[in-house]
Amino acid sequence: MARLLIISALIVVSAPAVALPGIDAFSVTTNAQGEQTYTVTIQILALMTMLSLLPALLLSMTSFVRIMIVFSLLRQALGTGQAPSNQVLLGLSLFLTIFIMMPVFERVNTEAVQPYLEEKISVTAAIEKASKPFRQFMMRQTRESDLALFLNISGSDELNSAEEVPFSLLLPAYITSELKTAFQIGFLIFLPFLVIDLVVASVLMSMGMMMLSPMIISLPFKIMLFVLADGWSLIMEMLAASFYLA
């Protein structure tokens, strides 16, 4: 987890704020009366602000959004209410995200973090090298239409290559594409469970049992279908393949 924080810090901390060899935590000023004044530097304030944004920024640049939405839609399709709980889905999404993003993290660690810790490259070079694997991953998952949308909104000129796309455009385009993909996968997941609900509702109406909720009767059948089909393995395999085959 410490490596993830170092990687994220290298990406989000701006170059002017860390261009010096080290960041002074505070400065001490002694006046004529011998009193001392402690002043926190602007770099530390900026770094503390960035630390509060790291979780959201890290999750929005990885596969977490798609995975979490698909799991939430799966729970709604099953109709199990709060089972699995939000904590279970969150933990499952986080560890599956780490599994999917591990090749990207390893590249960042090899090309940027380790050379920077060994003082072989500067902070600016480390930030540039660390951003490339994330950029390549995000570009593979981003639709051209979404990228063109934000390019049009920003009023920027047409870009000639993917390397020219700034993070300010790539990040919202990537999140938009992830939302679209997640809801498309959720639609496909809903279909078999919807068929079960329709069949159960039709049977109950034909028997004149209109006061009985079809959800109560269909829930055991949906759970049985999901378990017999090894649904969790299929969902996780599909989610992992949706990133690597994109």
PDB file of N, CA and C in Angstrom, residues 135 138-139 142-159 161-162 164-177:
ATOM      1  N   ARG A 135      -1.477   6.602 -18.322  1.00  0.00           N
ATOM      2  CA  ARG A 135      -2.041   7.195 -19.533  1.00  0.00           C
ATOM      3  C   ARG A 135      -2.366   6.121 -20.566  1.00  0.00           C
ATOM      4  N   MET A 138      -5.470   4.143 -19.423  1.00  0.00           N
ATOM      5  CA  MET A 138      -6.699   4.916 -19.543  1.00  0.00           C
ATOM      6  C   MET A 138      -7.083   5.142 -20.998  1.00  0.00           C
ATOM      7  N   MET A 139      -6.076   5.341 -21.864  1.00  0.00           N
ATOM      8  CA  MET A 139      -6.381   5.559 -23.281  1.00  0.00           C
ATOM      9  C   MET A 139      -6.992   4.314 -23.912  1.00  0.00           C
ATOM     10  N   THR A 142     -10.736   4.340 -22.990  1.00  0.00           N
ATOM     11  CA  THR A 142     -11.508   5.556 -23.267  1.00  0.00           C
ATOM     12  C   THR A 142     -12.031   5.544 -24.691  1.00  0.00           C
ATOM     13  N   ARG A 143     -13.297   5.822 -24.845  1.00  0.00           N
ATOM     14  CA  ARG A 143     -13.888   5.909 -26.172  1.00  0.00           C
ATOM     15  C   ARG A 143     -13.468   7.207 -26.862  1.00  0.00           C
ATOM     16  N   GLU A 144     -13.292   7.121 -28.169  1.00  0.00           N
ATOM     17  CA  GLU A 144     -12.919   8.315 -28.917  1.00  0.00           C
ATOM     18  C   GLU A 144     -14.022   9.364 -28.870  1.00  0.00           C
ATOM     19  N   SER A 145     -15.273   8.910 -28.831  1.00  0.00           N
ATOM     20  CA  SER A 145     -16.388   9.861 -28.788  1.00  0.00           C
ATOM     21  C   SER A 145     -16.381  10.661 -27.486  1.00  0.00           C
ATOM     22  N   ASP A 146     -16.067   9.998 -26.367  1.00  0.00           N
ATOM     23  CA  ASP A 146     -16.001  10.709 -25.089  1.00  0.00           C
ATOM     24  C   ASP A 146     -14.834  11.677 -25.053  1.00  0.00           C
ATOM     25  N   LEU A 147     -13.715  11.262 -25.614  1.00  0.00           N
ATOM     26  CA  LEU A 147     -12.557  12.150 -25.667  1.00  0.00           C
ATOM     27  C   LEU A 147     -12.844  13.353 -26.558  1.00  0.00           C
ATOM     28  N   ALA A 148     -13.522  13.114 -27.677  1.00  0.00           N
ATOM     29  CA  ALA A 148     -13.875  14.223 -28.564  1.00  0.00           C
ATOM     30  C   ALA A 148     -14.888  15.156 -27.908  1.00  0.00           C
ATOM     31  N   LEU A 149     -15.779  14.597 -27.075  1.00  0.00           N
ATOM     32  CA  LEU A 149     -16.761  15.417 -26.377  1.00  0.00           C
ATOM     33  C   LEU A 149     -16.086  16.438 -25.467  1.00  0.00           C
ATOM     34  N   PHE A 150     -15.178  15.985 -24.617  1.00  0.00           N
ATOM     35  CA  PHE A 150     -14.511  16.900 -23.689  1.00  0.00           C
ATOM     36  C   PHE A 150     -13.523  17.804 -24.418  1.00  0.00           C
ATOM     37  N   LEU A 151     -12.999  17.333 -25.537  1.00  0.00           N
ATOM     38  CA  LEU A 151     -12.136  18.194 -26.341  1.00  0.00           C
ATOM     39  C   LEU A 151     -12.939  19.335 -26.936  1.00  0.00           C
ATOM     40  N   ASN A 152     -14.175  19.028 -27.345  1.00  0.00           N
ATOM     41  CA  ASN A 152     -15.050  20.058 -27.891  1.00  0.00           C
ATOM     42  C   ASN A 152     -15.520  21.019 -26.808  1.00  0.00           C
ATOM     43  N   ILE A 153     -15.831  20.485 -25.612  1.00  0.00           N
ATOM     44  CA  ILE A 153     -16.283  21.345 -24.516  1.00  0.00           C
ATOM     45  C   ILE A 153     -15.188  22.316 -24.091  1.00  0.00           C
ATOM     46  N   SER A 154     -13.956  21.820 -24.040  1.00  0.00           N
ATOM     47  CA  SER A 154     -12.852  22.671 -23.600  1.00  0.00           C
ATOM     48  C   SER A 154     -12.448  23.697 -24.642  1.00  0.00           C
ATOM     49  N   GLY A 155     -12.885  23.496 -25.888  1.00  0.00           N
ATOM     50  CA  GLY A 155     -12.515  24.434 -26.946  1.00  0.00           C
ATOM     51  C   GLY A 155     -11.091  24.285 -27.415  1.00  0.00           C
ATOM     52  N   SER A 156     -10.468  23.142 -27.125  1.00  0.00           N
ATOM     53  CA  SER A 156      -9.080  22.910 -27.523  1.00  0.00           C
ATOM     54  C   SER A 156      -9.014  22.539 -28.995  1.00  0.00           C
ATOM     55  N   ASP A 157      -7.838  22.710 -29.550  1.00  0.00           N
ATOM     56  CA  ASP A 157      -7.619  22.327 -30.936  1.00  0.00           C
ATOM     57  C   ASP A 157      -7.554  20.809 -31.063  1.00  0.00           C
ATOM     58  N   GLU A 158      -7.718  20.319 -32.268  1.00  0.00           N
ATOM     59  CA  GLU A 158      -7.671  18.882 -32.497  1.00  0.00           C
ATOM     60  C   GLU A 158      -6.268  18.357 -32.228  1.00  0.00           C
ATOM     61  N   LEU A 159      -6.199  17.229 -31.532  1.00  0.00           N
ATOM     62  CA  LEU A 159      -4.913  16.642 -31.167  1.00  0.00           C
ATOM     63  C   LEU A 159      -4.472  15.643 -32.226  1.00  0.00           C
ATOM     64  N   SER A 161      -2.024  13.165 -31.677  1.00  0.00           N
ATOM     65  CA  SER A 161      -1.649  11.866 -31.137  1.00  0.00           C
ATOM     66  C   SER A 161      -2.164  11.736 -29.711  1.00  0.00           C
ATOM     67  N   ALA A 162      -2.132  10.506 -29.222  1.00  0.00           N
ATOM     68  CA  ALA A 162      -2.616  10.256 -27.863  1.00  0.00           C
ATOM     69  C   ALA A 162      -1.710  10.895 -26.818  1.00  0.00           C
ATOM     70  N   GLU A 164      -0.509  13.752 -26.825  1.00  0.00           N
ATOM     71  CA  GLU A 164      -0.826  15.163 -26.660  1.00  0.00           C
ATOM     72  C   GLU A 164      -2.058  15.400 -25.791  1.00  0.00           C
ATOM     73  N   VAL A 165      -2.783  14.336 -25.443  1.00  0.00           N
ATOM     74  CA  VAL A 165      -3.995  14.490 -24.635  1.00  0.00           C
ATOM     75  C   VAL A 165      -3.606  14.823 -23.199  1.00  0.00           C
ATOM     76  N   PRO A 166      -4.007  15.962 -22.662  1.00  0.00           N
ATOM     77  CA  PRO A 166      -3.679  16.285 -21.263  1.00  0.00           C
ATOM     78  C   PRO A 166      -4.548  15.485 -20.307  1.00  0.00           C
ATOM     79  N   PHE A 167      -4.058  15.337 -19.073  1.00  0.00           N
ATOM     80  CA  PHE A 167      -4.810  14.593 -18.065  1.00  0.00           C
ATOM     81  C   PHE A 167      -6.128  15.282 -17.743  1.00  0.00           C
ATOM     82  N   SER A 168      -6.180  16.609 -17.891  1.00  0.00           N
ATOM     83  CA  SER A 168      -7.421  17.334 -17.603  1.00  0.00           C
ATOM     84  C   SER A 168      -8.543  16.936 -18.542  1.00  0.00           C
ATOM     85  N   LEU A 169      -8.223  16.428 -19.735  1.00  0.00           N
ATOM     86  CA  LEU A 169      -9.230  15.925 -20.674  1.00  0.00           C
ATOM     87  C   LEU A 169      -9.371  14.413 -20.591  1.00  0.00           C
ATOM     88  N   LEU A 170      -8.246  13.734 -20.394  1.00  0.00           N
ATOM     89  CA  LEU A 170      -8.273  12.271 -20.383  1.00  0.00           C
ATOM     90  C   LEU A 170      -9.039  11.730 -19.188  1.00  0.00           C
ATOM     91  N   LEU A 171      -8.877  12.333 -18.017  1.00  0.00           N
ATOM     92  CA  LEU A 171      -9.503  11.807 -16.805  1.00  0.00           C
ATOM     93  C   LEU A 171     -11.030  11.834 -16.867  1.00  0.00           C
ATOM     94  N   PRO A 172     -11.686  12.968 -17.200  1.00  0.00           N
ATOM     95  CA  PRO A 172     -13.160  12.924 -17.299  1.00  0.00           C
ATOM     96  C   PRO A 172     -13.655  12.048 -18.432  1.00  0.00           C
ATOM     97  N   ALA A 173     -12.907  12.005 -19.548  1.00  0.00           N
ATOM     98  CA  ALA A 173     -13.314  11.131 -20.652  1.00  0.00           C
ATOM     99  C   ALA A 173     -13.220   9.666 -20.248  1.00  0.00           C
ATOM    100  N   TYR A 174     -12.187   9.320 -19.493  1.00  0.00           N
ATOM    101  CA  TYR A 174     -12.019   7.938 -19.030  1.00  0.00           C
ATOM    102  C   TYR A 174     -13.144   7.549 -18.073  1.00  0.00           C
ATOM    103  N   ILE A 175     -13.471   8.422 -17.127  1.00  0.00           N
ATOM    104  CA  ILE A 175     -14.531   8.108 -16.167  1.00  0.00           C
ATOM    105  C   ILE A 175     -15.869   7.966 -16.882  1.00  0.00           C
ATOM    106  N   THR A 176     -16.139   8.836 -17.858  1.00  0.00           N
ATOM    107  CA  THR A 176     -17.383   8.737 -18.624  1.00  0.00           C
ATOM    108  C   THR A 176     -17.470   7.418 -19.377  1.00  0.00           C
ATOM    109  N   SER A 177     -16.362   7.010 -19.990  1.00  0.00           N
ATOM    110  CA  SER A 177     -16.345   5.733 -20.699  1.00  0.00           C
ATOM    111  C   SER A 177     -16.537   4.563 -19.742  1.00  0.00           C
TER     112      SER A 177
END
